[in-house]
Amino acid sequence: MTDEFASRGLRESATFDRTTIAAIQHAARTGIYDIRGGGAKRKLPHFDDLVFLGASMSRYPLEGYRERCDTDVVLGARNARFPLHLSTPVTIAGMSFGALSGRAKEALGRGASEVGTSTTTGDGGMTDEERGHSKHLVYQYLPSRYGMNPDHLRAADAIEIVLGQGAKPGGGGMLLGQKITERVAGMRTLPVGVDQRSACRHPDWTGPDDLAIKIGEIREITDWEKPIYVKVGASRPYYDVKLAVKAGADVVVVDGMQGGTAATQDVFIEHVGIPTLAAIPEAVRALQEMGVHREVQLVVSGGIRNGADLAKCMALGADAVAIGTAALIALGDNDPALDAQYREIGSAAGFYDDWQAGRDPAGITTQDPELQKNFDPEVGGRKLANFLRVMTMEAQIIARACGKAHLQHLEPEDLVALSIEAAAMAKLPLAGTSWIPGQAL
């Protein structure tokens, strides 16, 4: 098609391309802004813009089949009596029951437990399926308070206080009426079939000092047993991480703008927040300046897809990562085998992001009882476990090539950047030089 236009002397505008024209015409025709799921689609500096410097003469690699490269991580030992001991630093991010089907939540718990890692509840509370199949379950405490239950705080293995999300820092959640079934409505104390919008800030505090009070309350409720995370959307990570640590967080989660969401405004997803790659060094710098790097763990999320991304996060200073969109894809989201069904609802396999609509033929992002029958939580759990193992092994391959006996031994010195933008954001030298853009030579 492009060749046809070019042969006719037609040139598409870079500013007003066909996607932009369609969006303007849709807004003019309907008076409605676009709501969708997923994360930022625009091209951003990302982990593909970094490469590792494998060992050669100046570094000594490890033999893959004879020398160990460990992957375990402990989260929350700063204050909690029972920190999480995980076998892999890949965790499952918070995704709510409501946004996902109960079967999908069960599958996330099954897959995470099979490989010895944690999964996270999301907005709307804890389900029996998820708790029953999760060895390590993190309970999210959100501004909406939907489904919040002190007994569930005690039943969880850790608590994550959510202040923001990478896809929409400064904004609240959204669950449209077609997904508010009787069960979802009952857990959230909402009317059935009515659109739900979560609050964008916690109702009982106005600043960091109130966060410290809330952390203290939760520690008392849980008898100081559980690690307490604080999650922020990446916008001002240097200051947010410092404030979270000062308030008493055991773990800080920083979520970049490539992180997914079940539903929010497209303009929010594409134009608010900063890339994950830019957020990590700032978060690490904050922890280092406070003298708590590695004592307070840093979990990074937002667009993490494979073991290479995991290894790069670890090298930049993270202790663990959290995956959401990749986990859903591993369960079966956007499966090419379902392409015909996706096309019937106006999308296609590989493009489907109308998670808010509740019409997912994979049975993952829906509350429709008939569509949910398409998803087997046992099969989905096994697929997720396989994916988590592969991610971990890929990271081990890279770590051994860099001469590291543990994923946490990876360091910035093992990386270089392939673009000026990535070098400046990650604070790494441009490949083949010693130049870090923005720093004095």
Short mmCIF file of C-alpha atoms in Angstrom, two decimals:
data_model
loop_
_atom_site.label_atom_id
_atom_site.label_comp_id
_atom_site.label_asym_id
_atom_site.label_seq_id
_atom_site.Cartn_x
_atom_site.Cartn_y
_atom_site.Cartn_z
CA MET A 1 0.00 0.00 0.00
CA THR A 2 2.84 2.40 0.86
CA ASP A 3 4.53 1.67 -2.49
CA GLU A 4 1.25 2.41 -4.28
CA PHE A 5 0.98 5.83 -2.63
CA ALA A 6 4.65 6.61 -3.24
CA SER A 7 4.33 5.73 -6.93
CA ARG A 8 1.52 8.29 -7.15
CA GLY A 9 3.65 10.95 -5.46
CA LEU A 10 1.61 10.84 -2.24
CA ARG A 11 3.39 11.36 1.07
CA GLU A 12 1.81 10.77 4.47
CA SER A 13 2.23 13.48 7.11
CA ALA A 14 4.37 12.51 10.08
CA THR A 15 2.26 14.81 12.23
CA PHE A 16 -1.20 14.00 10.85
CA ASP A 17 -0.78 10.34 9.90
CA ARG A 18 -3.73 8.03 9.28
CA THR A 19 -3.95 6.95 12.91
CA THR A 20 -4.12 10.58 14.06
CA ILE A 21 -6.68 11.47 11.40
CA ALA A 22 -8.84 8.51 12.45
CA ALA A 23 -8.65 9.57 16.11
CA ILE A 24 -9.69 13.15 15.29
CA GLN A 25 -12.57 11.95 13.15
CA HIS A 26 -13.73 9.49 15.82
CA ALA A 27 -13.74 12.26 18.45
CA ALA A 28 -15.61 14.61 16.09
CA ARG A 29 -18.17 11.95 15.21
CA THR A 30 -18.89 10.61 18.70
CA GLY A 31 -17.76 13.22 21.23
CA ILE A 32 -16.08 10.37 23.16
CA TYR A 33 -12.41 9.97 24.00
CA ASP A 34 -10.74 6.61 23.49
CA ILE A 35 -10.52 4.17 26.39
CA ARG A 36 -8.37 1.04 26.10
CA GLY A 37 -6.14 -1.34 27.96
CA GLY A 38 -2.43 -2.02 27.73
CA GLY A 39 0.46 0.41 27.92
CA ALA A 40 2.09 3.05 25.75
CA LYS A 41 2.27 2.12 22.06
CA ARG A 42 4.57 4.92 20.98
CA LYS A 43 8.21 3.98 20.42
CA LEU A 44 10.20 4.83 23.53
CA PRO A 45 13.81 4.31 24.62
CA HIS A 46 13.66 0.84 26.11
CA PHE A 47 15.78 -2.12 27.13
CA ASP A 48 16.47 -3.08 23.51
CA ASP A 49 18.61 0.08 23.40
CA LEU A 50 21.06 -1.52 25.87
CA VAL A 51 23.48 -4.42 25.32
CA PHE A 52 25.68 -6.42 27.68
CA LEU A 53 29.46 -6.57 27.53
CA GLY A 54 30.14 -10.28 27.76
CA ALA A 55 33.35 -11.60 29.28
CA SER A 56 36.45 -12.12 27.13
CA MET A 57 40.06 -11.39 28.09
CA SER A 58 39.36 -8.78 30.77
CA ARG A 59 36.46 -10.67 32.37
CA TYR A 60 36.11 -14.37 33.17
CA PRO A 61 32.79 -16.06 32.21
CA LEU A 62 31.15 -18.87 34.14
CA GLU A 63 30.64 -22.32 32.66
CA GLY A 64 26.92 -22.76 32.09
CA TYR A 65 26.60 -26.42 33.07
CA ARG A 66 29.12 -26.59 35.90
CA GLU A 67 29.08 -23.25 37.73
CA ARG A 68 26.07 -21.93 39.57
CA CYS A 69 24.28 -18.68 38.91
CA ASP A 70 21.71 -18.15 41.65
CA THR A 71 18.44 -16.30 41.19
CA ASP A 72 16.83 -16.15 44.64
CA VAL A 73 15.77 -12.89 46.25
CA VAL A 74 14.46 -11.82 49.66
CA LEU A 75 11.91 -8.99 49.70
CA GLY A 76 10.96 -7.05 52.81
CA ALA A 77 13.53 -8.00 55.42
CA ARG A 78 14.00 -4.39 56.54
CA ASN A 79 11.11 -4.45 59.05
CA ALA A 80 8.97 -7.53 58.48
CA ARG A 81 9.27 -10.64 60.63
CA PHE A 82 8.39 -12.82 57.67
CA PRO A 83 9.93 -11.43 54.47
CA LEU A 84 9.26 -13.09 51.15
CA HIS A 85 11.86 -15.63 50.00
CA LEU A 86 11.43 -16.06 46.24
CA SER A 87 13.22 -18.48 43.91
CA THR A 88 13.21 -16.04 41.00
CA PRO A 89 13.20 -12.23 40.88
CA VAL A 90 10.31 -12.26 38.39
CA THR A 91 7.02 -11.51 40.19
CA ILE A 92 3.46 -11.03 38.94
CA ALA A 93 2.11 -7.48 39.10
CA GLY A 94 -1.25 -6.47 40.52
CA MET A 95 -4.21 -7.16 38.21
CA SER A 96 -7.67 -7.08 39.67
CA PHE A 97 -10.47 -9.59 39.75
CA GLY A 98 -12.95 -7.64 37.68
CA ALA A 99 -10.39 -6.62 35.12
CA LEU A 100 -9.50 -10.33 34.90
CA SER A 101 -11.71 -13.36 35.25
CA GLY A 102 -11.57 -15.48 38.37
CA ARG A 103 -10.04 -18.27 36.30
CA ALA A 104 -7.26 -15.98 35.11
CA LYS A 105 -6.50 -14.93 38.67
CA GLU A 106 -6.33 -18.59 39.65
CA ALA A 107 -3.93 -19.30 36.77
CA LEU A 108 -1.64 -16.46 37.85
CA GLY A 109 -1.48 -17.95 41.32
CA ARG A 110 -0.83 -21.43 39.97
CA GLY A 111 1.96 -20.33 37.65
CA ALA A 112 3.70 -18.11 40.18
CA SER A 113 3.55 -20.77 42.89
CA GLU A 114 4.96 -23.46 40.59
CA VAL A 115 8.21 -21.50 40.19
CA GLY A 116 8.36 -20.10 43.72
CA THR A 117 7.46 -16.47 43.15
CA SER A 118 4.65 -14.09 44.16
CA THR A 119 1.50 -12.77 42.55
CA THR A 120 -0.52 -9.68 43.49
CA THR A 121 -4.23 -9.07 43.98
CA GLY A 122 -5.05 -5.73 42.31
CA ASP A 123 -8.04 -3.45 42.90
CA GLY A 124 -11.23 -5.03 44.20
CA GLY A 125 -9.95 -7.37 46.88
CA MET A 126 -8.76 -10.96 47.31
CA THR A 127 -10.51 -13.93 45.71
CA ASP A 128 -10.60 -17.44 47.11
CA GLU A 129 -9.25 -18.79 43.81
CA GLU A 130 -6.18 -16.58 43.97
CA ARG A 131 -5.42 -17.08 47.66
CA GLY A 132 -6.00 -20.80 47.42
CA HIS A 133 -3.52 -21.26 44.57
CA SER A 134 -0.86 -18.70 45.56
CA LYS A 135 2.07 -19.63 47.76
CA HIS A 136 3.13 -15.97 48.01
CA LEU A 137 0.31 -13.44 47.62
CA VAL A 138 0.80 -9.66 47.82
CA TYR A 139 -2.35 -7.75 48.77
CA GLN A 140 -2.79 -4.36 47.14
CA TYR A 141 -4.10 -1.50 49.30
CA LEU A 142 -5.46 1.08 46.86
CA PRO A 143 -7.07 4.53 46.99
CA SER A 144 -10.49 3.10 46.09
CA ARG A 145 -10.51 0.72 49.10
CA TYR A 146 -12.73 -1.55 46.97
CA GLY A 147 -12.87 -4.97 48.60
CA MET A 148 -10.52 -3.89 51.40
CA ASN A 149 -10.76 -6.32 54.28
CA PRO A 150 -8.47 -6.31 57.35
CA ASP A 151 -8.73 -10.10 57.49
CA HIS A 152 -7.35 -10.24 53.96
CA LEU A 153 -4.44 -8.04 55.02
CA ARG A 154 -3.61 -10.65 57.63
CA ALA A 155 -4.13 -13.52 55.18
CA ALA A 156 -1.72 -12.03 52.64
CA ASP A 157 2.04 -12.58 52.60
CA ALA A 158 2.84 -8.91 51.90
CA ILE A 159 0.94 -5.63 51.45
CA GLU A 160 1.48 -3.22 48.57
CA ILE A 161 0.25 0.35 49.12
CA VAL A 162 -0.48 1.70 45.65
CA LEU A 163 0.07 5.40 45.09
CA GLY A 164 0.27 5.27 41.32
CA GLN A 165 0.51 3.15 38.21
CA GLY A 166 2.91 3.54 35.28
CA ALA A 167 0.18 3.68 32.65
CA LYS A 168 -1.61 6.48 34.51
CA PRO A 169 0.39 8.18 37.30
CA GLY A 170 -1.92 10.72 38.89
CA GLY A 171 -5.05 8.91 37.71
CA GLY A 172 -7.39 6.33 39.15
CA GLY A 173 -8.61 2.97 37.88
CA MET A 174 -11.57 2.27 35.63
CA LEU A 175 -13.86 -0.73 35.30
CA LEU A 176 -16.74 -0.40 32.87
CA GLY A 177 -20.25 -1.55 33.66
CA GLN A 178 -20.25 -4.59 31.39
CA LYS A 179 -17.66 -6.16 33.71
CA ILE A 180 -19.47 -5.26 36.97
CA THR A 181 -21.21 -8.58 37.58
CA GLU A 182 -23.00 -9.46 40.80
CA ARG A 183 -19.84 -11.01 42.23
CA VAL A 184 -17.61 -8.08 41.26
CA ALA A 185 -20.21 -5.60 42.53
CA GLY A 186 -20.55 -7.47 45.81
CA MET A 187 -16.81 -7.44 46.46
CA ARG A 188 -16.56 -3.72 45.65
CA THR A 189 -19.89 -2.62 47.19
CA LEU A 190 -21.05 -1.18 43.86
CA PRO A 191 -24.25 -1.38 41.80
CA VAL A 192 -24.28 -4.07 39.12
CA GLY A 193 -23.64 -2.92 35.55
CA VAL A 194 -22.55 0.66 36.39
CA ASP A 195 -19.19 2.06 35.32
CA GLN A 196 -16.72 2.28 38.19
CA ARG A 197 -13.92 4.81 38.51
CA SER A 198 -11.42 4.46 41.32
CA ALA A 199 -10.07 7.40 43.27
CA CYS A 200 -6.74 8.83 42.16
CA ARG A 201 -5.50 9.41 45.73
CA HIS A 202 -6.01 7.85 49.11
CA PRO A 203 -8.92 9.45 50.97
CA ASP A 204 -7.34 9.55 54.42
CA TRP A 205 -4.05 11.28 53.76
CA THR A 206 -2.73 14.35 52.02
CA GLY A 207 1.02 13.76 51.95
CA PRO A 208 4.04 11.64 52.87
CA ASP A 209 3.62 12.09 56.63
CA ASP A 210 0.18 10.49 56.40
CA LEU A 211 1.70 7.60 54.45
CA ALA A 212 4.03 6.94 57.38
CA ILE A 213 1.00 6.84 59.70
CA LYS A 214 -0.80 4.41 57.38
CA ILE A 215 2.23 2.11 57.17
CA GLY A 216 2.34 2.08 60.96
CA GLU A 217 -1.37 1.18 61.14
CA ILE A 218 -0.93 -1.70 58.70
CA ARG A 219 2.08 -3.00 60.62
CA GLU A 220 -0.02 -3.05 63.79
CA ILE A 221 -2.92 -4.82 62.03
CA THR A 222 -0.56 -7.50 60.68
CA ASP A 223 1.55 -7.78 63.86
CA TRP A 224 4.70 -6.59 62.02
CA GLU A 225 4.77 -9.87 60.12
CA LYS A 226 4.26 -8.71 56.54
CA PRO A 227 6.57 -6.75 54.24
CA ILE A 228 5.04 -3.46 53.15
CA TYR A 229 5.60 -2.29 49.59
CA VAL A 230 4.89 1.18 48.21
CA LYS A 231 4.14 1.36 44.49
CA VAL A 232 4.51 4.56 42.46
CA GLY A 233 3.96 5.37 38.83
CA ALA A 234 7.17 6.65 37.26
CA SER A 235 7.06 10.42 37.03
CA ARG A 236 9.39 11.80 39.71
CA PRO A 237 10.99 8.56 40.93
CA TYR A 238 13.94 10.17 42.71
CA TYR A 239 11.72 12.12 45.10
CA ASP A 240 8.95 9.52 45.35
CA VAL A 241 11.37 6.74 46.30
CA LYS A 242 13.00 8.89 48.98
CA LEU A 243 9.61 9.77 50.47
CA ALA A 244 8.48 6.13 50.41
CA VAL A 245 11.64 4.98 52.20
CA LYS A 246 11.35 7.77 54.77
CA ALA A 247 7.73 6.71 55.41
CA GLY A 248 8.93 3.21 56.26
CA ALA A 249 8.52 1.11 53.11
CA ASP A 250 10.34 -2.23 53.01
CA VAL A 251 10.07 -2.48 49.22
CA VAL A 252 9.50 0.22 46.59
CA VAL A 253 7.84 -0.65 43.28
CA VAL A 254 8.47 1.75 40.38
CA ASP A 255 6.19 1.25 37.37
CA GLY A 256 7.19 2.84 34.05
CA MET A 257 4.86 4.17 31.36
CA GLN A 258 5.10 0.99 29.27
CA GLY A 259 3.24 -0.76 32.07
CA GLY A 260 -0.24 -1.95 31.22
CA THR A 261 -3.64 -1.11 32.61
CA ALA A 262 -7.02 -2.78 32.32
CA ALA A 263 -8.65 0.42 31.12
CA THR A 264 -7.95 4.13 31.02
CA GLN A 265 -7.94 7.03 28.60
CA ASP A 266 -5.56 6.60 25.64
CA VAL A 267 -4.33 10.18 26.09
CA PHE A 268 -3.28 9.28 29.65
CA ILE A 269 -1.43 6.13 28.61
CA GLU A 270 0.54 7.83 25.85
CA HIS A 271 1.32 11.22 27.39
CA VAL A 272 1.75 10.91 31.17
CA GLY A 273 4.73 9.39 32.97
CA ILE A 274 8.27 8.51 31.94
CA PRO A 275 9.80 5.38 30.40
CA THR A 276 10.88 2.54 32.65
CA LEU A 277 14.47 2.90 31.43
CA ALA A 278 14.60 6.50 32.67
CA ALA A 279 13.02 5.68 36.03
CA ILE A 280 15.39 2.96 37.26
CA PRO A 281 18.62 4.98 37.65
CA GLU A 282 16.78 7.77 39.46
CA ALA A 283 15.18 5.30 41.88
CA VAL A 284 18.53 3.61 42.51
CA ARG A 285 20.23 6.99 43.07
CA ALA A 286 17.63 7.85 45.71
CA LEU A 287 18.22 4.56 47.54
CA GLN A 288 21.99 4.93 47.35
CA GLU A 289 21.92 8.47 48.71
CA MET A 290 19.87 7.27 51.67
CA GLY A 291 22.26 4.38 52.24
CA VAL A 292 19.55 1.73 51.84
CA HIS A 293 20.16 0.30 48.37
CA ARG A 294 19.61 -3.49 48.68
CA GLU A 295 18.31 -3.00 52.25
CA VAL A 296 15.12 -1.54 50.80
CA GLN A 297 14.40 -3.59 47.72
CA LEU A 298 13.52 -2.02 44.36
CA VAL A 299 11.01 -3.82 42.15
CA VAL A 300 10.72 -2.50 38.60
CA SER A 301 7.78 -2.97 36.24
CA GLY A 302 6.59 -1.59 32.95
CA GLY A 303 7.15 -3.28 29.59
CA ILE A 304 9.33 -6.17 30.78
CA ARG A 305 9.13 -8.96 28.23
CA ASN A 306 11.95 -11.48 28.57
CA GLY A 307 15.09 -12.55 30.41
CA ALA A 308 17.21 -9.90 28.75
CA ASP A 309 14.93 -7.16 30.11
CA LEU A 310 15.12 -8.81 33.54
CA ALA A 311 18.92 -8.94 33.44
CA LYS A 312 19.16 -5.30 32.37
CA CYS A 313 16.89 -4.19 35.23
CA MET A 314 19.07 -6.13 37.67
CA ALA A 315 22.24 -4.62 36.22
CA LEU A 316 20.81 -1.12 36.60
CA GLY A 317 20.17 -1.78 40.31
CA ALA A 318 16.77 -3.44 40.68
CA ASP A 319 16.27 -6.37 43.06
CA ALA A 320 13.31 -7.86 41.20
CA VAL A 321 10.82 -7.12 38.44
CA ALA A 322 7.06 -7.45 38.07
CA ILE A 323 5.30 -8.45 34.86
CA GLY A 324 1.67 -7.93 33.91
CA THR A 325 1.06 -7.75 30.16
CA ALA A 326 3.69 -10.43 29.47
CA ALA A 327 2.01 -12.69 32.02
CA LEU A 328 -1.37 -12.29 30.29
CA ILE A 329 0.21 -13.10 26.93
CA ALA A 330 1.76 -16.21 28.49
CA LEU A 331 -1.71 -17.25 29.70
CA GLY A 332 -3.04 -16.97 26.15
CA ASP A 333 -3.99 -13.34 25.55
CA ASN A 334 -3.76 -12.38 21.83
CA ASP A 335 -3.22 -16.01 20.84
CA PRO A 336 -3.02 -16.32 17.01
CA ALA A 337 -5.25 -19.40 17.29
CA LEU A 338 -8.08 -17.01 18.27
CA ASP A 339 -7.54 -14.59 15.39
CA ALA A 340 -10.92 -15.30 13.81
CA GLN A 341 -12.72 -14.56 17.10
CA TYR A 342 -10.73 -11.35 17.58
CA ARG A 343 -11.65 -10.23 14.07
CA GLU A 344 -15.33 -10.83 14.81
CA ILE A 345 -15.15 -8.12 17.50
CA GLY A 346 -13.21 -5.67 15.33
CA SER A 347 -9.65 -6.48 16.35
CA ALA A 348 -7.02 -9.11 15.51
CA ALA A 349 -4.57 -11.36 17.34
CA GLY A 350 -1.57 -9.25 18.32
CA PHE A 351 -3.64 -6.05 18.35
CA TYR A 352 -6.35 -6.76 20.92
CA ASP A 353 -6.29 -4.21 23.75
CA ASP A 354 -10.01 -3.62 24.38
CA TRP A 355 -9.68 -5.28 27.75
CA GLN A 356 -12.25 -2.84 29.14
CA ALA A 357 -14.98 -4.24 26.86
CA GLY A 358 -15.26 -7.64 28.55
CA ARG A 359 -15.48 -9.50 25.21
CA ASP A 360 -12.11 -11.27 25.33
CA PRO A 361 -12.42 -14.58 23.40
CA ALA A 362 -9.46 -15.97 25.38
CA GLY A 363 -11.58 -15.79 28.55
CA ILE A 364 -8.92 -13.80 30.42
CA THR A 365 -10.07 -10.16 30.55
CA THR A 366 -13.79 -10.87 30.77
CA GLN A 367 -16.54 -11.64 33.26
CA ASP A 368 -18.76 -13.30 30.65
CA PRO A 369 -19.38 -16.86 31.94
CA GLU A 370 -19.49 -18.31 28.41
CA LEU A 371 -16.22 -16.69 27.33
CA GLN A 372 -14.55 -17.77 30.57
CA LYS A 373 -15.16 -21.39 29.57
CA ASN A 374 -12.53 -20.88 26.84
CA PHE A 375 -9.83 -20.57 29.50
CA ASP A 376 -8.45 -23.49 31.52
CA PRO A 377 -6.63 -22.17 34.63
CA GLU A 378 -4.52 -25.31 34.97
CA VAL A 379 -3.25 -25.06 31.40
CA GLY A 380 -2.77 -21.29 31.75
CA GLY A 381 -0.86 -21.75 34.98
CA ARG A 382 1.51 -24.25 33.36
CA LYS A 383 2.12 -21.90 30.44
CA LEU A 384 2.89 -19.04 32.80
CA ALA A 385 5.26 -21.21 34.84
CA ASN A 386 7.08 -22.23 31.65
CA PHE A 387 7.45 -18.58 30.64
CA LEU A 388 8.76 -17.56 34.07
CA ARG A 389 11.33 -20.38 33.94
CA VAL A 390 12.49 -19.30 30.49
CA MET A 391 12.81 -15.66 31.61
CA THR A 392 14.91 -16.74 34.58
CA MET A 393 17.13 -19.03 32.51
CA GLU A 394 17.68 -16.34 29.88
CA ALA A 395 18.84 -13.94 32.59
CA GLN A 396 21.16 -16.62 33.99
CA ILE A 397 22.70 -17.14 30.54
CA ILE A 398 23.53 -13.44 30.35
CA ALA A 399 24.80 -13.26 33.93
CA ARG A 400 27.16 -16.20 33.41
CA ALA A 401 28.43 -14.62 30.21
CA CYS A 402 29.31 -11.57 32.29
CA GLY A 403 31.05 -13.73 34.91
CA LYS A 404 28.38 -13.33 37.58
CA ALA A 405 27.40 -16.09 40.04
CA HIS A 406 24.12 -14.38 41.00
CA LEU A 407 21.71 -12.19 39.08
CA GLN A 408 22.14 -9.51 41.75
CA HIS A 409 25.85 -9.33 40.91
CA LEU A 410 25.06 -7.76 37.55
CA GLU A 411 26.00 -4.07 37.54
CA PRO A 412 25.91 -0.98 35.32
CA GLU A 413 29.52 -1.65 34.26
CA ASP A 414 28.18 -4.67 32.36
CA LEU A 415 26.04 -2.50 30.06
CA VAL A 416 26.43 0.06 27.28
CA ALA A 417 23.79 1.96 25.32
CA LEU A 418 23.14 1.96 21.58
CA SER A 419 21.49 5.39 21.36
CA ILE A 420 22.17 8.80 22.86
CA GLU A 421 18.68 8.91 24.40
CA ALA A 422 19.08 5.55 26.12
CA ALA A 423 22.59 6.43 27.29
CA ALA A 424 21.34 9.66 28.85
CA MET A 425 18.35 8.02 30.53
CA ALA A 426 20.15 4.92 31.81
CA LYS A 427 23.29 6.92 32.65
CA LEU A 428 25.45 4.48 30.71
CA PRO A 429 28.22 5.11 28.18
CA LEU A 430 27.39 5.07 24.52
CA ALA A 431 28.77 1.85 23.00
CA GLY A 432 32.36 2.23 21.81
CA THR A 433 32.90 5.38 23.86
CA SER A 434 33.25 6.47 27.47
CA TRP A 435 30.71 9.26 26.95
CA ILE A 436 27.59 9.39 29.11
CA PRO A 437 25.38 12.14 27.68
CA GLY A 438 24.64 14.84 30.23
CA GLN A 439 27.71 14.12 32.33
CA ALA A 440 31.02 15.95 32.19
CA LEU A 441 33.81 14.14 30.38
#
